[in-house]
Backbone as a chain_set.jsonl record, in Angstrom:
{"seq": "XXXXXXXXXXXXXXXXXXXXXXXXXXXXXXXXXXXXXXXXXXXXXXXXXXXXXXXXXXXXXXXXXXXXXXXXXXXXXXXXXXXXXXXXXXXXXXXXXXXXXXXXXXXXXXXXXXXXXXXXXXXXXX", "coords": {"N": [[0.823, -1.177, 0.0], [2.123, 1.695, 1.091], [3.641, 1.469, -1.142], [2.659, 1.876, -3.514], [1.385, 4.152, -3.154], [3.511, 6.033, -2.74], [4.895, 5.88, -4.95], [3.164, 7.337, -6.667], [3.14, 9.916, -5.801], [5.801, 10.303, -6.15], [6.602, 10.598, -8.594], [4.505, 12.639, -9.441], [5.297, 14.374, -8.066], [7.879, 14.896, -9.496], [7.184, 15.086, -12.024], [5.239, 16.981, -12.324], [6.924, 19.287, -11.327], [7.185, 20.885, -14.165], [5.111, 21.653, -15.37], [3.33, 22.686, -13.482], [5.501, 24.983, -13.802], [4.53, 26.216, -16.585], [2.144, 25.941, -16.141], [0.005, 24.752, -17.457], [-1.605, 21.273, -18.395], [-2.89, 18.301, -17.369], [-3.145, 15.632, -14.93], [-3.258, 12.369, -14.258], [-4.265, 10.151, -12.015], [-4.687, 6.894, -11.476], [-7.244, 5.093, -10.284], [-10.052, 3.548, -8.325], [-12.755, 1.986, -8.205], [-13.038, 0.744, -5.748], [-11.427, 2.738, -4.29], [-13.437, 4.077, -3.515], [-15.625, 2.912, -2.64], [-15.625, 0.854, 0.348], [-14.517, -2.616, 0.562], [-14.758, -6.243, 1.574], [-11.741, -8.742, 2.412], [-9.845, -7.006, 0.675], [-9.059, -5.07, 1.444], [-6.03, -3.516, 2.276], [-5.761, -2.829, -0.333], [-8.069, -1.145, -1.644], [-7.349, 1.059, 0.919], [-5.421, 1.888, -0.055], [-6.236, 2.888, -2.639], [-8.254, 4.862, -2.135], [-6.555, 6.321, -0.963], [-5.011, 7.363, -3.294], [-7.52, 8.975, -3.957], [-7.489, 10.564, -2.216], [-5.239, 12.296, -2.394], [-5.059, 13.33, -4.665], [-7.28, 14.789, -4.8], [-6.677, 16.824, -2.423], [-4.073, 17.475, -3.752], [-5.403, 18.959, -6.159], [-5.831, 21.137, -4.891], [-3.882, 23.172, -4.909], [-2.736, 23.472, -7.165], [-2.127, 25.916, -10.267], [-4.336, 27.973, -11.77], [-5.633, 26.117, -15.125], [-4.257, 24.134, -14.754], [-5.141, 20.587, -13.999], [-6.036, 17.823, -11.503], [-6.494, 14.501, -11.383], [-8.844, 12.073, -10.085], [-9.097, 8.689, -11.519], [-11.735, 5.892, -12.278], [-10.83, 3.342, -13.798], [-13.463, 2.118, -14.812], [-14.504, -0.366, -14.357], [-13.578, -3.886, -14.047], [-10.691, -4.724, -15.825], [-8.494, -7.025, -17.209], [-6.357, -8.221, -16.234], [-3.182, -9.592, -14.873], [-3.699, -8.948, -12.078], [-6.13, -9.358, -11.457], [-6.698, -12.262, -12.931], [-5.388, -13.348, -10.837], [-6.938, -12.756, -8.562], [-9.301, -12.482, -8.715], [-10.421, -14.678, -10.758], [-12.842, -15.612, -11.576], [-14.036, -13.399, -13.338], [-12.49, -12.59, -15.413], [-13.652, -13.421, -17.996], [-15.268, -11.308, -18.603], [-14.156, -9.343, -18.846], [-12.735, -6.673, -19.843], [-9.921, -6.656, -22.139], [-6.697, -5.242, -21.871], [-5.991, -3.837, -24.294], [-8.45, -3.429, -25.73], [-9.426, -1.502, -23.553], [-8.021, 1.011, -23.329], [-8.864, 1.449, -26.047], [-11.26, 2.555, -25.725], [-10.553, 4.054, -23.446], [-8.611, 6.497, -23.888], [-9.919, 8.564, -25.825], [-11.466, 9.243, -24.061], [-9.8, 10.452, -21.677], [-8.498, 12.134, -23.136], [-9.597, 14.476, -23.278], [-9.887, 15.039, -20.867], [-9.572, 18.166, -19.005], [-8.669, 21.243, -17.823], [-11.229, 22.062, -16.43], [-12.241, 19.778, -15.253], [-10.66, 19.419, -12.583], [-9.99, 18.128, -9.661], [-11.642, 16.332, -9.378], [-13.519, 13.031, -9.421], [-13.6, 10.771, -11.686], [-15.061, 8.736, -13.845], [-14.117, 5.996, -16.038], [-15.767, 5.453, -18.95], [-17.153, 1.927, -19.218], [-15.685, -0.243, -21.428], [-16.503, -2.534, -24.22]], "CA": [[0.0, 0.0, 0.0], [2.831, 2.496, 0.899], [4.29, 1.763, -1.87], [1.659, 2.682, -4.374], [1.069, 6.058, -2.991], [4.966, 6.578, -2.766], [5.512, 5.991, -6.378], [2.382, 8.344, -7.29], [3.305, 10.83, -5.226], [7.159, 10.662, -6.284], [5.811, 10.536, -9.904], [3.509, 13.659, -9.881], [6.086, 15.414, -8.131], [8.889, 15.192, -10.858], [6.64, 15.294, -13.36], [4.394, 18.456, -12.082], [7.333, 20.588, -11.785], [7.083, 21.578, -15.492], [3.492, 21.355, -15.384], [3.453, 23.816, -12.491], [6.043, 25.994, -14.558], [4.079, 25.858, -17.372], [0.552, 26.415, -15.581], [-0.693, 23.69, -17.935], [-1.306, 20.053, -17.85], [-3.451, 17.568, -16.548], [-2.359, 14.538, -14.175], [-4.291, 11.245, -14.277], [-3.921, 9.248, -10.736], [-5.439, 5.964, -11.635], [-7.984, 5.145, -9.011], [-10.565, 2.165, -8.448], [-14.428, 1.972, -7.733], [-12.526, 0.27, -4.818], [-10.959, 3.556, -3.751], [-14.911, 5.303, -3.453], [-16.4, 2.131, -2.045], [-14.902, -0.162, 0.879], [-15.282, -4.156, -0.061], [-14.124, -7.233, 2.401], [-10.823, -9.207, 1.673], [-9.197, -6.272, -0.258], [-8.593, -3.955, 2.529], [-5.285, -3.123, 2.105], [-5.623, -2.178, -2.188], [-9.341, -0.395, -1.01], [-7.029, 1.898, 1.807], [-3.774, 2.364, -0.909], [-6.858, 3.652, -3.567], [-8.885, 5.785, -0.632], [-4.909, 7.661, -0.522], [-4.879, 7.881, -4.53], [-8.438, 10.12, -4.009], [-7.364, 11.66, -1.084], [-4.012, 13.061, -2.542], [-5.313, 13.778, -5.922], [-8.269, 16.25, -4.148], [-5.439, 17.866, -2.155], [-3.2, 18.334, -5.046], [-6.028, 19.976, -7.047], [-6.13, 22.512, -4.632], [-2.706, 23.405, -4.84], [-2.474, 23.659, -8.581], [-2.181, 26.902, -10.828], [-5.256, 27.893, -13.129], [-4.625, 26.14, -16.371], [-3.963, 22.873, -14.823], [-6.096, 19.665, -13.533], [-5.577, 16.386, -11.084], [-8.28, 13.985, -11.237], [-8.355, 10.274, -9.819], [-9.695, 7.887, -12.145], [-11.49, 4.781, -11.859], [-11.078, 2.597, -15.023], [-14.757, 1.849, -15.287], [-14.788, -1.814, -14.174], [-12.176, -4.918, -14.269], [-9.629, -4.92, -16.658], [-8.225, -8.42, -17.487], [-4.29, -8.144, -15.875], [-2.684, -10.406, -13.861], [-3.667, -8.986, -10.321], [-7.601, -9.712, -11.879], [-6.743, -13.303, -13.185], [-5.084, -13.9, -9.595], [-7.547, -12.384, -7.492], [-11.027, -12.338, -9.102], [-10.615, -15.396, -11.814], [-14.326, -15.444, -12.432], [-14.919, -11.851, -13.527], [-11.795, -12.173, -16.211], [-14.082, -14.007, -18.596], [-16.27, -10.365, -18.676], [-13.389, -8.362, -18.447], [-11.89, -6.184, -21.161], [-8.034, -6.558, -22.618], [-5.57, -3.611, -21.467], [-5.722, -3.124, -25.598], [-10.231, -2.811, -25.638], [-10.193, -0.496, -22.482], [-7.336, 1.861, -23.973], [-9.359, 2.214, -27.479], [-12.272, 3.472, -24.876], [-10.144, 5.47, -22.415], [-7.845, 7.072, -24.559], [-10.664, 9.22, -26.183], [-11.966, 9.924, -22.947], [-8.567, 11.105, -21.207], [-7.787, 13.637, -24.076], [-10.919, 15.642, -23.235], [-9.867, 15.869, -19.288], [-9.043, 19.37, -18.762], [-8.721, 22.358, -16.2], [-12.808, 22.035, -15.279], [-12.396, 18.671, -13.674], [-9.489, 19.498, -11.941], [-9.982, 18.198, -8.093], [-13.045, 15.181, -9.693], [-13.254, 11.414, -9.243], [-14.19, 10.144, -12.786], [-14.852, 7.13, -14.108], [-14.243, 6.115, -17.841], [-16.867, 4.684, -19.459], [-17.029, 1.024, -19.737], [-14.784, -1.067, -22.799], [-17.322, -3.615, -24.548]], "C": [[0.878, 1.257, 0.0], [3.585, 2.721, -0.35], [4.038, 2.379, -3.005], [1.532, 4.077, -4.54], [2.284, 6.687, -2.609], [5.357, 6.929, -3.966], [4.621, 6.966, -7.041], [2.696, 9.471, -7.202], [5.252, 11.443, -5.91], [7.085, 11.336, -8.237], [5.575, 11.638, -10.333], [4.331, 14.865, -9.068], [7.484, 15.709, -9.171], [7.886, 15.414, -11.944], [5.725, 16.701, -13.377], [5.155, 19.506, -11.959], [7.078, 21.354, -12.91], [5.967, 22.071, -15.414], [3.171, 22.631, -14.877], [4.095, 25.38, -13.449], [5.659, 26.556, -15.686], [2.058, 26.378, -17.235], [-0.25, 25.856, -16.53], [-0.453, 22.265, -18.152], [-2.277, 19.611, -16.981], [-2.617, 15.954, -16.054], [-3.224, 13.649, -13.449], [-3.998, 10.506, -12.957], [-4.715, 7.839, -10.954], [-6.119, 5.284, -10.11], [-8.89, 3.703, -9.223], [-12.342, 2.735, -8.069], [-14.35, 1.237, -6.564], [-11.779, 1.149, -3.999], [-11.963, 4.765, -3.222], [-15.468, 4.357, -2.492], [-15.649, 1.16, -0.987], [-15.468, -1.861, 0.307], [-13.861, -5.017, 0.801], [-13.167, -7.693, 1.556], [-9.809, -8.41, 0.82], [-8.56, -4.951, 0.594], [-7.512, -3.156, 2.387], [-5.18, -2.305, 0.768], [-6.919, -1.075, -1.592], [-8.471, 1.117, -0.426], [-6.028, 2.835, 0.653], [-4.889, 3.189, -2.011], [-7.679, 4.863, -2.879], [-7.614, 6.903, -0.852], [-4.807, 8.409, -1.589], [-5.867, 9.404, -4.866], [-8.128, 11.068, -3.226], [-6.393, 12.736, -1.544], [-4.628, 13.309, -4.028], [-6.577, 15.251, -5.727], [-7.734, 17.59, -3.932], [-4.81, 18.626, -3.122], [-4.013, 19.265, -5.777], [-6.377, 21.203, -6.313], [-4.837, 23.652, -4.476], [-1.81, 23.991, -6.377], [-2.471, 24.905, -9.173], [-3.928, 26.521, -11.806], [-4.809, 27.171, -14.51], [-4.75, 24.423, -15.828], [-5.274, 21.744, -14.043], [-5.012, 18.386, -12.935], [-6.986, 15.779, -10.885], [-7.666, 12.441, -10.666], [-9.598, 9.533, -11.02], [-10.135, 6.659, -12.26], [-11.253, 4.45, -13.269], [-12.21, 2.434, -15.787], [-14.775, 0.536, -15.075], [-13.552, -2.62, -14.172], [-11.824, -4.404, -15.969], [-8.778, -6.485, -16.939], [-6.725, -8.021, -17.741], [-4.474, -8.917, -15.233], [-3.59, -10.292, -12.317], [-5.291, -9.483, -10.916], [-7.703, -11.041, -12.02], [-6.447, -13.781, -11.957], [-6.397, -13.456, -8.494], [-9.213, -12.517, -7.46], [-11.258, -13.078, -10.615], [-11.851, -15.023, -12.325], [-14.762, -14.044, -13.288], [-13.938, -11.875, -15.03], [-12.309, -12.286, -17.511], [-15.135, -11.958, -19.598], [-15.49, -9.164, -18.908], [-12.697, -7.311, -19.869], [-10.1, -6.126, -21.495], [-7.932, -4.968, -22.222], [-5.735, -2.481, -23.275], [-7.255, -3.122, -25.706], [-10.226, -1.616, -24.697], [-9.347, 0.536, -23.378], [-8.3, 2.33, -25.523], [-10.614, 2.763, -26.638], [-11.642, 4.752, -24.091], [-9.606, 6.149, -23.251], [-8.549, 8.73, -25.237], [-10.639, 10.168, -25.234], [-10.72, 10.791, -21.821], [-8.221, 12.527, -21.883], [-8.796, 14.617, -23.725], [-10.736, 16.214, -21.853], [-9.479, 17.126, -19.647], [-9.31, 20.393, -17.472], [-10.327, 22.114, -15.404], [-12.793, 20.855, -14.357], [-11.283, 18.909, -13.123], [-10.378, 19.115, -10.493], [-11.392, 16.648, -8.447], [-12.491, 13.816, -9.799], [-13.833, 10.796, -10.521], [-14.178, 9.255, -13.152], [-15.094, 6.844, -15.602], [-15.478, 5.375, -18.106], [-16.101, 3.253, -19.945], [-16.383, 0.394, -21.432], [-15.981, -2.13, -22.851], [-16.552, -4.502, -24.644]], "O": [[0.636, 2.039, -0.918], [4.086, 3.8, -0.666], [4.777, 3.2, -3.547], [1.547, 4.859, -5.491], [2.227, 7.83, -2.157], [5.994, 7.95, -4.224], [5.123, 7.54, -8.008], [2.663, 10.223, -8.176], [5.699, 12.584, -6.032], [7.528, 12.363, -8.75], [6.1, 12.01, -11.382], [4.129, 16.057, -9.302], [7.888, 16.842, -9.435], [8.239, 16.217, -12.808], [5.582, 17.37, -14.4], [4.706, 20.613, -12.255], [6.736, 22.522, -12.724], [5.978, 23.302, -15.392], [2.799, 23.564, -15.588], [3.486, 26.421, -13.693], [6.363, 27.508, -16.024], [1.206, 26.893, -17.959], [-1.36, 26.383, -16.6], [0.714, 21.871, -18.134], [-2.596, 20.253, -15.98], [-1.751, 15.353, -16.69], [-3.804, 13.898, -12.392], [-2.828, 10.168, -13.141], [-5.72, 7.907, -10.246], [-5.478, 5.071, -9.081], [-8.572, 2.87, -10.072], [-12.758, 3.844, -7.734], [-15.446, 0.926, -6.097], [-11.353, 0.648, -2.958], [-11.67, 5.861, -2.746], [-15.844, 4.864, -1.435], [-14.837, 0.485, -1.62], [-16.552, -2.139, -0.206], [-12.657, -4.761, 0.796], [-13.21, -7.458, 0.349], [-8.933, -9.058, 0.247], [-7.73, -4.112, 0.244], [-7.792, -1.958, 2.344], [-4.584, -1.228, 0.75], [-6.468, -0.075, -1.034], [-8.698, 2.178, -1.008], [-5.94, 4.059, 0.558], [-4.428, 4.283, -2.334], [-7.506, 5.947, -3.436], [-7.774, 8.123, -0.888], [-4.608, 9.622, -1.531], [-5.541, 10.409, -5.499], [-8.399, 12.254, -3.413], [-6.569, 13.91, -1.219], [-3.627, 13.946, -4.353], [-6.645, 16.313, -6.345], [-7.882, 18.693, -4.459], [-4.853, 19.831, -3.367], [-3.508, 20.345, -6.082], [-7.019, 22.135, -6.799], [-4.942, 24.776, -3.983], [-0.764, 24.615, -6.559], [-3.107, 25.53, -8.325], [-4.436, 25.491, -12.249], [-3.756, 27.53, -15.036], [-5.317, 23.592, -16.538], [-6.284, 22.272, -13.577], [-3.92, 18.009, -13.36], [-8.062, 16.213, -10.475], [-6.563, 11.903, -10.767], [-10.748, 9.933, -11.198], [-9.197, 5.872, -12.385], [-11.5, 5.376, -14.042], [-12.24, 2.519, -17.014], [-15.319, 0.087, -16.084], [-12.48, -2.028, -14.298], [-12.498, -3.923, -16.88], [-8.619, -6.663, -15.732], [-6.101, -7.685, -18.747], [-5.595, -9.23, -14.83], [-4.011, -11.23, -11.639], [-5.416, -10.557, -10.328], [-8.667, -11.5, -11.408], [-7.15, -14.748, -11.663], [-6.556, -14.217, -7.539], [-10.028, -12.613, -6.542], [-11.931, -12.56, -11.507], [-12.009, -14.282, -13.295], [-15.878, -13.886, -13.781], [-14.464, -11.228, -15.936], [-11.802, -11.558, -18.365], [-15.421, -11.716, -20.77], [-16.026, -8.081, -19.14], [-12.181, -7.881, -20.83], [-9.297, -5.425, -20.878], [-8.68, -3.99, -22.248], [-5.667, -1.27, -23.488], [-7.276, -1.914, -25.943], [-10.99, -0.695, -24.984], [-10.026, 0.996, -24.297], [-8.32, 3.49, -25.935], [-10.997, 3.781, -27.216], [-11.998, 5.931, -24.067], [-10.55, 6.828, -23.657], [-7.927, 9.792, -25.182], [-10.173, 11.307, -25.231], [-11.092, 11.819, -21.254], [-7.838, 13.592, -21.398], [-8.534, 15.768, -24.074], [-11.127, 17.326, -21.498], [-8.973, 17.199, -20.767], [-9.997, 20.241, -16.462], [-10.538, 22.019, -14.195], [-13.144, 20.802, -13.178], [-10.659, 17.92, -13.508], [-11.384, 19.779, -10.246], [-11.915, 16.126, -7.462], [-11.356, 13.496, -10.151], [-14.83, 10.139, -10.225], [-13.176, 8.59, -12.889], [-16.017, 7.313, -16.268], [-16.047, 4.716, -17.236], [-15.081, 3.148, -20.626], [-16.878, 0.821, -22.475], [-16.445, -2.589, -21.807], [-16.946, -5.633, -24.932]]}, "num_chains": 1, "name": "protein.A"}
């Protein structure tokens, strides 16, 4: 869990200097429908996504005009490893890393300065 929100945090600070300098730029925190909602057995990923919203709120209040931080859930499973290990049954329903990307991808380019500080969630990959 620390480590998650170490590497985000280490992440969005090298990478937001410019950003900052620049007073444009948005900065995606990938988030969960597991980081809005608590759910048994998962506790630890649940708390580490809970940190992703928490510090992505913060940061947007900290930001110049011009720029945006948003947390994002995916929009549902994704069919990776930690999914095939953890929640076999669901992988069957799940969309490839290469289906969700031809959905998110769209939807990412459109973030901008208005959601800055918002919890969004992409729209579902068929």
């Amino acid at each position: 869990m620390k480590q998650k929100l170490v590497i985000i945090t280490e992440v969005t600070r090298g990478l937001g200097r410019a950003m900052v300098e620049r007073a444009e730029g948005v900065i995606i925190n990938i988030s969960s429908y597991w980081g809005r909602h608590g759910e048994g057995m998962v506790a630890p990923y649940c708390a580490s996504k809970f940190a992703v919203e928490g510090l992505s709120r913060s940061l947007a209040q900290e930001l110049p005009k011009g720029m945006a931080v948003v947390a994002l859930d995916p929009g549902g499973s994704i069919d990776t490893a930690m999914l095939q290990q953890c929640s076999p049954g669901e992988v069957e329903t799940a969309p490839s890393p290469e289906a969700w990307s031809r959905v998110a991808v769209p939807y990412l380019l459109k973030i901008g300065p208005k959601e800055n500080g918002k919890s969004l969630t992409c729209p579902r990959a068929v």
